[in-house]
Each structure stands twice: as structure tokens, then as C-alpha cells.
Coordinates of C-alpha atoms in Angstrom, one line a residue:
M20 CA 37.3 -29.0 55.9
L21 CA 39.0 -25.5 55.9
N22 CA 40.1 -25.9 59.5
P23 CA 42.1 -22.7 60.5
N24 CA 44.0 -24.7 63.1
D25 CA 45.4 -27.1 60.4
R26 CA 48.2 -24.8 59.2
S27 CA 51.1 -25.7 56.9
L28 CA 54.4 -24.0 56.2
Y29 CA 55.2 -23.0 52.7
T30 CA 58.8 -24.1 53.1
A31 CA 57.8 -27.5 54.5
A32 CA 55.7 -28.2 51.4
L33 CA 58.8 -27.7 49.3
T34 CA 61.1 -30.1 51.3
P35 CA 61.8 -33.4 49.6
P36 CA 60.1 -36.5 51.1
P37 CA 62.3 -39.0 53.0
G38 CA 64.5 -41.0 50.7
M39 CA 64.0 -38.7 47.7
V40 CA 65.8 -35.7 46.3
F41 CA 64.7 -32.7 44.4
D42 CA 64.7 -33.0 40.6
E43 CA 63.0 -30.0 39.0
A44 CA 60.0 -27.6 39.5
I45 CA 57.7 -25.1 37.9
A46 CA 56.0 -22.4 39.9
T47 CA 53.4 -19.8 38.9
T48 CA 52.5 -16.7 40.8
F49 CA 51.0 -13.3 40.2
S50 CA 53.4 -11.2 42.3
L51 CA 56.9 -12.3 43.2
D52 CA 59.3 -11.2 45.9
P53 CA 62.9 -11.9 44.8
A54 CA 64.0 -12.0 48.5
T55 CA 61.5 -14.8 49.2
L56 CA 62.6 -16.6 46.0
L57 CA 66.2 -16.4 47.1
T58 CA 65.4 -18.7 50.1
I59 CA 63.6 -21.4 48.2
P60 CA 66.7 -23.3 46.9
V61 CA 67.8 -23.9 50.5
H62 CA 64.7 -25.9 51.2
L63 CA 64.7 -27.7 47.9
A64 CA 68.3 -28.9 48.3
L65 CA 67.8 -29.5 52.1
L66 CA 71.2 -28.0 52.8
G67 CA 72.3 -28.8 56.3
R68 CA 70.5 -29.3 59.6
G69 CA 70.7 -25.8 60.9
S70 CA 67.8 -23.5 61.5
R71 CA 66.1 -21.7 58.6
H72 CA 67.6 -18.4 59.8
E73 CA 71.1 -19.8 59.8
Q74 CA 70.7 -21.3 56.3
T75 CA 69.2 -18.3 54.6
G76 CA 71.3 -15.8 56.4
D77 CA 74.6 -17.5 55.2
A78 CA 75.5 -16.2 51.7
I79 CA 77.8 -19.2 51.0
T80 CA 75.0 -21.7 51.7
L81 CA 72.7 -19.6 49.5
L82 CA 75.2 -19.5 46.7
E83 CA 75.7 -23.3 46.7
A84 CA 71.9 -23.9 46.9
L85 CA 71.3 -21.6 44.0
R86 CA 74.0 -23.3 42.0
R87 CA 72.5 -26.8 42.7
V88 CA 68.9 -26.2 41.9
M89 CA 68.0 -23.0 40.1
E90 CA 68.8 -24.3 36.7
R91 CA 66.0 -26.7 37.3
V92 CA 63.4 -24.3 38.8
T93 CA 61.3 -22.0 36.6
V94 CA 59.0 -19.3 38.1
Y95 CA 56.4 -17.8 35.8
A96 CA 55.2 -14.4 37.2
Q97 CA 53.0 -11.6 36.0
R98 CA 55.0 -9.0 34.1
G99 CA 55.4 -5.8 36.2
R100 CA 54.6 -7.6 39.5
L101 CA 58.1 -8.4 40.7
Q102 CA 58.6 -6.6 44.0
A103 CA 61.6 -4.3 44.5
P104 CA 63.1 -5.4 47.8
D105 CA 64.2 -2.8 50.3
R106 CA 67.7 -4.3 50.6
P107 CA 70.0 -5.2 47.7
H108 CA 71.7 -8.6 47.4
V109 CA 74.5 -9.6 45.0
L110 CA 72.8 -13.1 44.5
Y111 CA 69.7 -11.6 42.9
A112 CA 71.5 -11.8 39.6
L113 CA 71.6 -15.6 39.8
L114 CA 67.8 -15.6 39.7
E115 CA 67.5 -14.0 36.3
A116 CA 67.3 -17.1 34.2
S117 CA 64.7 -18.8 36.5
V118 CA 62.2 -15.9 36.5
V119 CA 60.1 -15.7 33.4
E120 CA 57.7 -12.8 33.2
V121 CA 54.4 -13.6 31.4
M122 CA 51.2 -11.8 30.4
A123 CA 47.7 -13.0 29.9
P124 CA 46.7 -13.0 26.2
R125 CA 43.6 -10.8 26.5
G126 CA 44.9 -8.0 28.8
G127 CA 43.9 -9.5 32.1
S128 CA 46.3 -10.8 34.8
F129 CA 48.3 -13.9 35.0
H130 CA 47.0 -15.0 38.4
P131 CA 47.5 -18.8 39.0
K132 CA 49.4 -19.8 42.1
L133 CA 51.0 -23.3 41.7
W134 CA 54.0 -25.3 42.6
L135 CA 54.7 -28.5 40.7
L136 CA 57.7 -30.3 42.1
R137 CA 59.3 -33.5 40.9
F138 CA 61.3 -35.6 43.3
K139 CA 63.3 -38.7 42.4
D140 CA 64.9 -41.7 44.2
P141 CA 68.7 -41.3 43.9
T142 CA 69.0 -45.1 43.8
G143 CA 66.6 -45.3 40.9
E144 CA 64.6 -48.1 42.7
S145 CA 61.4 -46.1 43.1
S146 CA 59.3 -44.1 40.6
P147 CA 59.5 -40.3 40.6
L148 CA 57.0 -38.5 42.7
L149 CA 55.1 -35.3 41.7
R150 CA 53.9 -32.9 44.3
L151 CA 51.3 -30.3 43.3
L152 CA 50.6 -27.3 45.5
V153 CA 47.4 -25.4 44.5
L154 CA 47.6 -22.1 46.4
S155 CA 45.9 -18.8 46.9
R156 CA 49.2 -17.3 48.1
N157 CA 51.7 -15.5 45.9
L158 CA 55.4 -16.1 46.2
T159 CA 55.9 -13.3 48.7
A160 CA 56.4 -12.7 52.4
D161 CA 52.8 -11.8 53.0
R162 CA 51.1 -13.0 56.2
S163 CA 47.5 -13.1 55.0
W164 CA 45.0 -15.9 55.5
D165 CA 45.4 -18.2 52.5
L166 CA 44.5 -21.8 51.4
S167 CA 46.7 -24.5 50.1
L168 CA 46.0 -27.9 48.6
H169 CA 48.8 -30.4 48.7
L170 CA 48.6 -33.4 46.3
E171 CA 51.1 -36.1 45.4
G172 CA 51.2 -38.9 42.9
S173 CA 53.4 -40.8 40.4
P174 CA 53.1 -40.6 36.6
R175 CA 51.6 -43.7 35.0
G176 CA 50.9 -44.9 31.5
R177 CA 47.5 -43.3 30.5
Y178 CA 46.2 -39.8 30.5
W179 CA 43.7 -38.7 33.0
A180 CA 40.9 -36.4 31.7
E181 CA 40.7 -34.6 35.0
N182 CA 44.2 -33.3 34.6
R183 CA 43.9 -32.2 30.9
E184 CA 43.4 -28.4 31.6
L185 CA 46.2 -28.3 34.1
G186 CA 48.5 -30.0 31.6
E187 CA 47.5 -27.5 28.9
L188 CA 48.3 -24.6 31.2
L189 CA 51.8 -25.9 32.0
A190 CA 52.6 -26.6 28.4
S191 CA 51.4 -23.0 27.4
L192 CA 53.6 -21.2 29.9
P193 CA 56.7 -20.4 27.7
G194 CA 54.4 -19.1 25.0
L195 CA 53.0 -16.4 27.5
A196 CA 56.4 -14.9 28.1
K197 CA 56.9 -11.2 27.4
D198 CA 60.5 -12.0 26.2
P199 CA 60.1 -14.7 23.6
M200 CA 63.7 -15.9 24.2
V201 CA 62.8 -18.5 26.8
S202 CA 65.6 -21.1 26.8
P203 CA 65.0 -24.4 25.0
G204 CA 65.7 -26.2 28.3
R205 CA 62.9 -24.4 30.1
R206 CA 60.5 -25.0 27.1
D207 CA 61.3 -28.7 27.2
Q208 CA 60.7 -28.7 31.0
A209 CA 57.3 -27.2 30.6
S210 CA 56.3 -29.7 27.9
R211 CA 57.8 -32.7 29.9
L212 CA 56.2 -31.9 33.2
A213 CA 52.9 -31.1 31.5
D214 CA 52.9 -34.6 30.0
E215 CA 53.7 -36.2 33.4
V216 CA 50.9 -34.2 35.1
R217 CA 48.4 -35.5 32.5
R218 CA 49.5 -39.1 33.5
T219 CA 49.4 -38.7 37.3
P220 CA 46.5 -39.9 39.4
W221 CA 46.5 -37.7 42.6
E222 CA 45.7 -39.1 46.0
P223 CA 42.7 -37.0 47.2
P224 CA 42.6 -35.5 50.7
P225 CA 40.8 -37.6 53.4
G226 CA 37.1 -38.0 52.7
F227 CA 37.2 -36.7 49.1
E228 CA 36.7 -39.1 46.2
R229 CA 37.5 -37.1 43.0
I230 CA 39.7 -34.3 41.9
R231 CA 39.4 -32.2 38.7
F232 CA 41.2 -29.1 37.5
H233 CA 39.7 -26.0 35.9
V234 CA 41.9 -23.4 34.1
L235 CA 40.3 -20.1 33.2
G236 CA 41.6 -17.6 30.7
L237 CA 43.4 -19.8 28.2
R238 CA 40.2 -19.9 26.2
R239 CA 37.4 -17.3 26.0
R240 CA 34.8 -19.3 27.7
P241 CA 33.9 -18.2 31.3
W242 CA 33.8 -20.5 34.3
S243 CA 30.6 -22.6 34.6
P244 CA 30.1 -23.3 38.3
P245 CA 27.9 -26.3 39.0
E246 CA 24.2 -25.8 39.9
S247 CA 23.7 -26.3 43.6
N248 CA 21.2 -26.4 46.4
R249 CA 23.4 -24.3 48.7
M250 CA 26.5 -22.2 48.0
A251 CA 29.2 -20.4 50.0
V252 CA 31.7 -18.1 48.6
I253 CA 35.1 -17.1 50.1
S254 CA 36.7 -14.3 48.1
P255 CA 38.7 -11.2 49.3
F256 CA 37.7 -9.3 46.1
C257 CA 34.3 -9.5 44.5
T258 CA 32.2 -7.7 41.9
D259 CA 28.4 -7.4 41.8
E260 CA 28.3 -9.0 38.3
A261 CA 30.3 -12.1 39.2
L262 CA 28.3 -12.7 42.4
A263 CA 25.1 -12.3 40.5
K264 CA 26.2 -15.0 38.1
L265 CA 27.2 -17.4 40.9
C266 CA 23.8 -16.8 42.6
Q267 CA 21.9 -17.7 39.4
N268 CA 23.3 -21.2 39.7
S269 CA 22.3 -21.8 43.3
K270 CA 18.9 -22.2 44.9
N271 CA 20.2 -20.9 48.2
P272 CA 23.2 -18.6 48.3
A273 CA 24.0 -19.1 51.9
I274 CA 27.2 -17.3 52.8
L275 CA 29.6 -14.7 51.4
I276 CA 32.9 -14.3 53.2
S277 CA 35.1 -11.4 52.1
R278 CA 36.9 -8.3 53.3
P279 CA 35.0 -5.5 55.0
D280 CA 36.0 -2.9 52.4
T281 CA 34.9 -5.3 49.6
L282 CA 31.6 -5.9 51.2
A283 CA 31.0 -2.2 51.7
E284 CA 31.6 -1.5 48.0
L285 CA 29.0 -4.1 46.9
K286 CA 25.5 -3.1 46.1
G287 CA 23.0 -3.7 48.9
E288 CA 21.0 -5.9 46.6
T289 CA 24.0 -8.1 45.9
R290 CA 24.6 -8.6 49.7
A291 CA 20.9 -9.3 50.1
K292 CA 21.2 -12.3 47.8
F293 CA 23.1 -14.1 50.6
Q294 CA 21.8 -15.2 54.0
Q295 CA 24.9 -14.0 55.7
C296 CA 27.8 -11.7 54.7
L297 CA 30.8 -12.2 57.0
H298 CA 34.4 -11.1 57.3
L299 CA 37.3 -12.0 59.5
D300 CA 37.4 -10.6 63.0
E301 CA 40.0 -7.9 63.3
A302 CA 42.0 -9.9 65.9
A303 CA 42.2 -12.9 63.4
E304 CA 43.9 -10.9 60.7
T305 CA 47.3 -11.2 62.4
E306 CA 49.0 -14.1 64.1
D307 CA 48.4 -12.8 67.7
G308 CA 45.7 -10.2 67.2
E309 CA 48.1 -7.3 67.2
D310 CA 49.3 -5.6 64.0
Q311 CA 53.1 -5.8 64.4
E312 CA 53.8 -4.4 60.9
A313 CA 51.2 -1.7 60.4
D314 CA 53.3 -0.1 57.7
R315 CA 53.0 -3.0 55.3
G316 CA 50.7 -3.1 52.4
A317 CA 47.0 -3.8 52.8
D318 CA 47.3 -7.1 50.9
T319 CA 49.9 -8.5 53.2
L320 CA 47.3 -9.2 56.0
G321 CA 43.7 -10.2 56.3
L322 CA 41.7 -12.5 54.1
H323 CA 43.4 -13.7 50.8
A324 CA 41.9 -17.2 50.5
K325 CA 39.6 -18.1 47.6
A326 CA 37.1 -21.0 47.9
Y327 CA 33.7 -21.9 46.6
I328 CA 31.5 -24.6 48.2
F329 CA 28.5 -26.1 46.4
Q330 CA 26.2 -28.6 48.0
R331 CA 24.5 -30.9 45.4
A332 CA 22.3 -33.7 46.7
W333 CA 24.6 -35.8 48.9
E334 CA 27.8 -34.4 47.6
T335 CA 30.0 -31.4 48.5
H336 CA 32.0 -29.7 45.7
L337 CA 34.9 -27.6 47.0
F338 CA 36.7 -25.4 44.6
V339 CA 40.0 -23.9 45.8
G340 CA 42.7 -21.9 43.9
S341 CA 43.4 -18.4 42.6
A342 CA 40.1 -17.1 41.2
N343 CA 38.4 -14.3 43.0
A344 CA 34.7 -13.7 42.5
T345 CA 35.4 -10.9 40.0
T346 CA 34.3 -10.1 36.5
K347 CA 37.8 -10.6 35.0
A348 CA 38.3 -13.9 36.8
I349 CA 35.1 -15.8 36.3
L350 CA 32.9 -13.9 33.8
T351 CA 35.1 -12.5 30.9
A352 CA 37.9 -15.0 31.5
R353 CA 40.5 -12.3 30.9
N354 CA 42.6 -13.5 33.8
I355 CA 44.4 -16.8 33.8
E356 CA 43.3 -18.7 36.9
V357 CA 43.4 -22.2 38.3
L358 CA 40.8 -23.9 40.4
A359 CA 41.0 -27.5 41.8
E360 CA 37.6 -29.1 42.3
L361 CA 37.3 -31.7 45.2
V362 CA 34.2 -33.8 45.4
G363 CA 33.2 -35.9 48.4
R364 CA 30.1 -37.2 50.2
R365 CA 28.9 -34.6 52.6
G366 CA 28.7 -37.2 55.4
K367 CA 32.5 -37.6 55.1
V368 CA 33.8 -34.1 54.3
G369 CA 31.0 -31.9 55.7
G370 CA 29.3 -29.0 54.1
I371 CA 28.6 -25.3 54.6
E372 CA 27.5 -25.9 58.2
K373 CA 30.9 -27.4 59.0
L374 CA 32.5 -24.3 57.5
L375 CA 31.0 -22.2 60.2
G376 CA 31.3 -24.8 63.0
P377 CA 33.9 -25.2 65.7
E378 CA 36.1 -27.2 63.2
G379 CA 35.8 -24.5 60.6
L380 CA 36.1 -20.7 60.4
G381 CA 33.2 -19.9 62.7
E382 CA 35.1 -18.6 65.6
L383 CA 37.1 -16.2 63.3
L384 CA 34.1 -14.6 61.6
Q385 CA 31.7 -11.8 62.3
E386 CA 28.7 -10.4 60.6
F387 CA 29.2 -7.5 58.3
Q388 CA 27.7 -4.2 59.5
E389 CA 27.3 -1.5 57.0
A390 CA 29.0 1.6 58.5
D391 CA 28.7 5.2 57.5
S392 CA 30.5 5.7 54.2
H393 CA 33.8 7.5 54.3
P394 CA 34.6 10.3 51.9
V395 CA 36.5 9.2 48.8
D396 CA 39.9 10.9 48.2
E397 CA 39.3 11.3 44.5
L398 CA 42.7 12.9 43.9
R399 CA 44.5 10.0 45.5
Q400 CA 42.5 7.5 43.6
A401 CA 43.3 9.3 40.3
A402 CA 47.0 9.4 41.3
E403 CA 47.1 5.7 42.1
A404 CA 45.3 4.9 38.8
A405 CA 47.9 6.9 36.9
L406 CA 50.7 4.9 38.6
E407 CA 49.0 1.6 37.7
R408 CA 48.6 2.7 34.0
A409 CA 52.3 3.7 34.0
R410 CA 53.3 0.3 35.5
R411 CA 51.3 -1.5 32.7
A412 CA 52.8 0.7 30.0
L413 CA 56.4 -0.1 31.2
A414 CA 55.5 -3.8 31.5
A415 CA 54.2 -3.9 27.9
A416 CA 57.1 -1.8 26.5
T417 CA 60.1 -3.3 24.7
L418 CA 62.9 -2.5 27.2
R419 CA 66.4 -4.0 27.4
L420 CA 69.7 -3.3 29.1
H421 CA 73.1 -2.8 27.4
C422 CA 76.5 -3.2 29.1
T423 CA 79.7 -1.4 27.9
P424 CA 83.1 -1.2 29.6
A425 CA 83.7 2.0 31.5
E426 CA 87.0 4.0 31.7
E427 CA 87.2 3.3 35.4
F428 CA 89.0 0.1 36.3
D429 CA 86.7 -3.0 36.3
L430 CA 83.5 -1.0 36.0
W431 CA 80.8 -1.3 33.4
H432 CA 78.2 1.2 32.2
L433 CA 74.6 -0.2 32.3
A434 CA 72.2 1.6 30.0
L435 CA 68.4 1.2 29.6
V436 CA 67.4 1.0 26.0
A437 CA 63.8 1.4 24.8
Q438 CA 62.2 1.3 21.4
D439 CA 59.3 3.7 21.2
P440 CA 59.3 4.5 25.0
P441 CA 55.7 4.8 26.2
P442 CA 54.6 8.2 27.5
L443 CA 53.9 8.1 31.3
E444 CA 51.1 10.6 31.9
G445 CA 50.5 11.8 35.5
I446 CA 54.0 10.8 36.5
A447 CA 56.4 13.4 38.0
R448 CA 59.5 11.3 38.3
V449 CA 60.9 7.9 37.2
R450 CA 63.9 6.3 38.7
A451 CA 65.6 3.0 38.0
W452 CA 68.4 0.9 39.5
P453 CA 69.7 -2.7 39.6
L454 CA 68.3 -4.8 42.5
S455 CA 71.9 -5.5 43.4
V456 CA 72.6 -2.0 44.6
T457 CA 71.0 0.5 47.0
L458 CA 68.3 3.0 46.1
D459 CA 70.8 5.9 46.5
Q460 CA 72.4 4.7 43.3
A461 CA 69.2 5.0 41.3
A462 CA 69.2 7.0 38.0
D463 CA 66.7 9.7 37.3
L464 CA 65.3 8.9 33.9
G465 CA 64.1 12.5 33.4
D466 CA 62.2 12.8 30.1
F467 CA 63.3 9.4 28.8
F468 CA 59.7 8.3 28.3
L469 CA 58.4 11.6 27.0
K470 CA 59.8 11.4 23.4
G471 CA 59.4 8.8 20.7
G472 CA 62.0 6.8 18.9
E473 CA 64.7 4.4 20.2
K474 CA 66.5 5.9 23.2
E475 CA 69.2 5.0 25.6
I476 CA 70.0 6.3 29.0
K477 CA 72.8 5.3 31.4
L478 CA 71.8 3.9 34.8
G479 CA 75.3 4.2 36.1
A480 CA 78.7 2.5 36.2
F481 CA 78.8 -0.7 38.3
S482 CA 81.2 -3.5 39.2
P483 CA 80.7 -6.8 37.3
Q484 CA 79.0 -8.5 40.2
A485 CA 76.3 -5.8 40.4
L486 CA 75.2 -6.1 36.8
T487 CA 71.8 -7.7 36.5
G488 CA 68.7 -7.6 34.4
L489 CA 66.5 -7.5 37.5
T490 CA 65.8 -3.7 37.4
A491 CA 63.8 -1.8 40.0
F492 CA 61.6 1.2 39.0
E493 CA 60.1 3.9 41.2
L494 CA 57.3 6.0 39.8
T495 CA 56.3 9.2 41.7
S496 CA 52.9 10.7 41.1
T497 CA 52.4 14.4 40.4
I498 CA 50.7 14.3 43.8
P499 CA 53.7 14.3 46.3
D500 CA 54.4 11.2 48.4
I501 CA 52.4 8.8 46.3
R502 CA 54.8 6.3 44.8
L503 CA 54.9 2.9 43.3
R504 CA 57.9 0.5 43.2
F505 CA 58.3 -2.7 41.2
A506 CA 60.9 -4.6 39.2
L507 CA 61.2 -6.0 35.7
N508 CA 63.5 -8.8 34.5
L509 CA 65.0 -7.2 31.4
P510 CA 67.2 -8.9 28.8
V511 CA 70.9 -7.8 29.0
E512 CA 73.2 -7.3 26.1
G513 CA 77.0 -7.2 26.4
L514 CA 77.1 -8.8 29.9
P515 CA 80.7 -9.4 30.8
G516 CA 81.7 -13.1 30.9
E517 CA 83.3 -12.7 34.3
R518 CA 80.0 -11.5 35.9
D519 CA 79.2 -14.8 37.6
A520 CA 82.8 -15.3 38.6
A521 CA 82.8 -11.9 40.2
I522 CA 79.6 -12.8 42.2
F523 CA 81.3 -16.0 43.4
R524 CA 84.4 -14.0 44.5
T525 CA 82.2 -11.5 46.3
V526 CA 80.5 -14.2 48.3
V527 CA 83.5 -16.5 48.8
R528 CA 85.5 -13.5 49.9
N529 CA 88.5 -15.2 51.6
R530 CA 90.3 -18.6 51.9
E531 CA 88.2 -19.6 54.8
G532 CA 85.1 -19.0 52.7
F533 CA 86.6 -21.0 49.8
L534 CA 87.2 -24.0 52.0
R535 CA 83.7 -23.8 53.5
Y536 CA 82.2 -23.6 50.0
L537 CA 84.3 -26.5 48.8
L538 CA 82.8 -28.6 51.6
L539 CA 79.3 -27.7 50.6
L540 CA 80.1 -28.5 47.0
L541 CA 81.5 -32.0 47.9
S542 CA 78.7 -32.9 50.3
G543 CA 75.6 -34.8 49.5
V544 CA 72.4 -33.0 48.9
E545 CA 70.6 -35.0 51.6
D546 CA 72.9 -34.0 54.4
P547 CA 75.8 -31.9 53.2
M548 CA 77.4 -31.2 56.5
S549 CA 77.4 -34.6 58.0
S550 CA 80.8 -35.8 56.9
S551 CA 82.6 -32.6 57.6
A552 CA 80.9 -31.2 60.6
F553 CA 83.6 -32.7 62.9
W554 CA 86.2 -30.5 61.1
L555 CA 84.3 -27.3 60.6
H556 CA 82.5 -25.8 63.5
K557 CA 81.2 -22.4 64.7
S558 CA 83.4 -20.5 67.0
H559 CA 81.9 -18.9 70.1
S560 CA 84.3 -16.0 69.7
S561 CA 83.7 -12.9 67.5
R562 CA 85.9 -14.5 64.8
G563 CA 83.0 -16.6 63.6
W564 CA 83.9 -19.7 61.6
R565 CA 87.4 -21.2 62.2
W566 CA 89.3 -24.3 61.2
S567 CA 90.6 -27.1 63.4
S568 CA 94.2 -28.2 63.4
Y569 CA 93.6 -31.2 61.1
N570 CA 94.8 -29.1 58.2
Y571 CA 93.8 -30.6 54.8
L572 CA 93.4 -34.2 55.8
P573 CA 89.6 -34.1 56.0
L574 CA 89.4 -32.2 52.7
L575 CA 91.7 -34.9 51.2
E576 CA 89.2 -37.5 52.4
E577 CA 86.3 -35.7 50.9
L578 CA 88.0 -35.3 47.5
T579 CA 89.1 -38.9 47.5
L580 CA 85.5 -40.1 48.3
A581 CA 84.1 -37.9 45.6
F582 CA 86.7 -39.3 43.1
S583 CA 85.8 -42.9 43.9
R584 CA 82.0 -42.5 44.1
E585 CA 80.9 -39.5 42.1
P586 CA 83.8 -38.2 40.0
E587 CA 81.4 -35.8 38.2
K588 CA 81.5 -33.7 41.5
L589 CA 85.1 -33.0 40.9
L590 CA 84.3 -31.6 37.5
E591 CA 82.2 -29.0 39.4
V592 CA 85.1 -28.4 41.8
K593 CA 87.4 -27.9 38.8
K594 CA 85.0 -25.1 37.4
I595 CA 84.8 -23.4 40.8
V596 CA 88.6 -23.5 41.4
R597 CA 89.3 -22.0 38.0
R598 CA 86.6 -19.4 38.6
L599 CA 87.9 -18.3 42.0
A600 CA 91.6 -18.6 41.2
E601 CA 91.3 -15.9 38.5
Q602 CA 91.7 -13.1 41.0
K603 CA 92.4 -9.8 39.1
D604 CA 93.7 -7.9 42.1
G605 CA 94.9 -8.8 45.6
E606 CA 95.6 -12.3 46.9
S607 CA 93.6 -15.2 45.5
V608 CA 91.0 -16.8 47.8
V609 CA 92.3 -20.3 46.6
P610 CA 95.3 -21.2 48.8
K611 CA 98.5 -22.2 46.9
D612 CA 98.9 -25.3 49.0
F613 CA 95.4 -26.4 48.0
L614 CA 96.3 -25.9 44.4
H615 CA 99.2 -28.3 44.8
L616 CA 96.8 -30.9 46.3
W617 CA 94.2 -30.3 43.7
N618 CA 96.6 -30.8 40.8
V619 CA 96.8 -34.5 41.8
F620 CA 93.1 -34.8 41.3
E621 CA 93.1 -32.9 38.0
V622 CA 95.7 -35.4 36.6
A623 CA 93.6 -38.3 37.9
L624 CA 90.5 -36.9 36.3
E625 CA 92.2 -36.5 32.9
A626 CA 93.4 -40.1 33.2
L627 CA 89.9 -41.3 34.0
H628 CA 88.5 -39.4 31.1
E629 CA 91.0 -41.0 28.7
R630 CA 90.0 -44.5 29.6

């Protein structure tokens, strides 16, 4: 139980099981890194056999992966907690519809970390499979110590009471959105998957006998942990009040494992309630004991796992999920949290002693020693608090973007529009820019948020492929060098119809790229390169990808196979050919000789449709 040597890869948990293909998914997270989300479709679609770096570093592969799966993936994230990546990417715009920003109904945080994935048998012979990941990790590139629970099961006829609260959470997600215009398809998805979750018996991990889910924050009632003989708490963030409540329900609060700074901020009487107060050894906070990325944020390393262990008679109750031992999470129920409760005989799954044994965390922990207190930088604390207030104010504000044609050829003005812009006190500067461009193109918003009434300010003139609702903000405190960056997914009015086509043309930038993309489009999801790898290969020269002398014969074979087996694929080819053939300037990326070949298949498709 909780063996630190039993590690799992996030991406491996998303990969379809053998013989099945990805169908659809819902994810929930507090913070979201768009750069991390951009890589997820590759693993869901299982595109190719190359390395992860080769797959995610290839924009054409990413483009096809996004086209295949992102209409069926919805990620619900806390409003105002989208990260602003350091580097722009033209494909960020294709994530807009999949990212739904939500807010907890009573002013807390939307904090659950889940993946619910549905896989299906392409032959239809087997029942669909649901995979549920209950995590303590956000959808970011952090390298902190986290916990994951991996469950699988197939929906059946009756509802399971143990899944009721989890189903209610999934069904409620669209109603928590800041922008009420969640598409009907995504609302239906939440309702459909919620119903399937209610009807799914999960296979427990080895040794455990029962599983039950607890959702906090949808109702006003706080969490009621079970009474226990012994208790251990693992939580990176804690408050005195929450720990006191937990201790009231246990005869013997044995262990508290947290971060050193959290333990230092607790009252001495709170720490004294536990037999041991522990934290990770400094060498255990990174993969090899050395901090290779010291400039990263404090939350990207160290302890981030949350777990509660209660020993009752002969049973062990293990709670894992998103809830910290804090007032908002487990006392006032202002945060929305998820906990999975696993119950098993202590003789089979172990107890608190096993947690600290050689198979548990024992070798990674050390006793907390109260050090001399460090002086508090009150000015910095006040500046950071002002930045957080400004973030919350922008997240709660009614903001949108408006596109209008610019006088310059093929450029569009992008303007930020706010109704009753919130005043941002303690902020010296506000800048904003689309995630598809670099920071040096950011617009200074000046006094945009200092006056009331509906206002509009131009962010700049951009090419169609750079237009996106994913908008980065940088807030600078009145104290120099204290900044905060984040992004919002804002609704866009007047978006040009050719935006997506322009993105395709930017990625599929030449005829070679068009032919490569066409092969991906025609290939099967399970192994898209298998049938064409003999034709397309990586050159060892600096020219990169090149084509063999077989000309269009292999492509003709691929098109013919698709027409005979899956003619609906050619409908997608038809859309892409028309999208890429509409080149406004310069030479089209679609070769003329291919258009002659394709015309034969278009005629055949029309004849097939008329039958």
C-alpha cells in the first residue's frame, strides 16, 4: 500500500487497452497547462510507434491527433487557473472547445482531479470499458510526489449506490461553467457518462474488497470521516481547524505527513496531537536527489499527494483523492473535492505500520524539527495577496473577445471587451496576449480596468491562425518584479470562418506535409503508420522527411482500401482537401496531379451516396 517504487506514467494510464480504441473522456483538474493538454490526444489515439518525443514534437501528428479525439474530450478546470505557457503554439486554438472553465458554487476552488475514459471494441463484440483515474495531480507538467488510483469496469444494468456521488459530480459539471454556453454535445456527454458510471462495478485493487466515492462541495455538508482506532494523514497543505476535526474522530492520531513549511505554520498543540510529524527527505523531492529545475514554482516539486488512513477493528479504510486537510476542503465544504474510499482487511492490505515500513514511505521520510522562525516579508505577502485578488476578479468578470477585419491584408483586430470591468487594486500593470503569439506582442491594458461601464481595448492585429480565445494575462504588482501569469478561455465573437483552415495550412505548410498528413488521415487509429511506413521514411540527411520513387501508387492503394472498407474516411479527406486547396496566396500545398487522382474518388463517392 502506497509503495513509492510502484510508479505509473500519466500517459500510460491514458493509452487504450489491447484490442480497444478510445471513444470519449472527461477530465477534471484544478490547474491546467495547455502545453501538457496538447500532448494528450497522441496517447489517446495511439498514433504511431515512435517515441513520445517524436510524436509530440511533430506538429502534423499533433494536428491529426487533435482532429481525431478532441471533439470527444472535455476538460473541466478551475477558472483563472489555466497556465500561460512560455512558448506559443498555433495548435492551442484547437483546444478551445475542449476546455471548460468552472467555478465552485460557494466561492471555494474546483479541486477534483479525475480522468474518466471510455474505450470500445471496434468490432462491437465486447462491451465498452470505463477507466477511472482518481488523482492528486493536476493536468500540468509538475514533478511532485502524487498518488493515483486506477480502476476499470464495464457498465451493467443496475445502479451502484457506491458510485452515486461520483455520478452526480459528472452530471453537474456543465452547470458549473463560467460561460453558460457549453455545447449541447458536451452536456449530453456529461449526462451519458454519469449514467454509465452509476452502473459500473469497479474491480478493486489487490487486497481491497469495497470502493466508495465521496464528493465534497456540491452540498453544504462537510466530510464526515469514519471513527477509528488509529489514523494517519498525508496532506501537503493543512489547517489547525481541519486537523483538530480529524483528530476528534480517532482514538490515536498516529502520523501526520506534510511539507516542512506547512508543519512549521501549524500550532504546536496541533502537531502534539500526533505521535509523529514527518516530511519527505530533501533528496526524495526530486527524481535523483538534485534539483535540476530550481527556478520552477514551489508546487512543482515535493509532496503533493493526499491520503487518509483509518484503522477500524480488523479493517483499513484508505481515502485517496484531491482533498487537503484544510478548512475549505473538509470543514466548510466550499471546495469541490473527490475522495475514493478503499476498504480491506488489514491482514491483506496492511495498515499504518506498513505505510512506514520498507514497502511504504518509511525510507523517504524524516522527523519534523521545528527550526528558528524566519522573518516574514509582509510587503511581499501583501503584493502576492493583491495579485491573487486580481486573478479572482478577472476570473469572475464577464469578458469576451471581438474580431473585426483589419485594413492590412489578411489580418484581424482582436479586442478585449468587458462589461463593468473590475478594479484591480494593488496592480501596477496588466498585459494580455493570445497564447498563439509571443509575449512581445502583448498589449498593455493601461487603465482598462480602472473605469466602469462597458469598454473595449484592442489587443492587436493578428493573422487568422493566431486568433484564439485562450488569452494570457500578466499582472505586475506595485512592488517591482512580483508578477502573476495565467490564462482564460474567453468566448470569441466574429471569428473568421477560415481560422481553422489557416491553422491547417500553417501546420501542413508544403506538399510534402500534405502527403504526410493524408497518410495519417487514412491510417487506422490502432497503428496508423503500419501500411505506409514502407513508402514514407525519415531521411538521415538534413532534408528531413522525403518520399520514395513509388510516386502515388501507395497513396492510390490507401485511398482504394479506404473506399472499399471505410468510405466515411474519404469524406474527411474531402474536407481536408477543400480546406487546404483554398490557398489565398502562393502555390497550393495540394499538388495538381493529386487533385486529378482525387477527382476519381469524389465521383465514386457521389455515386455511392446516390445508391
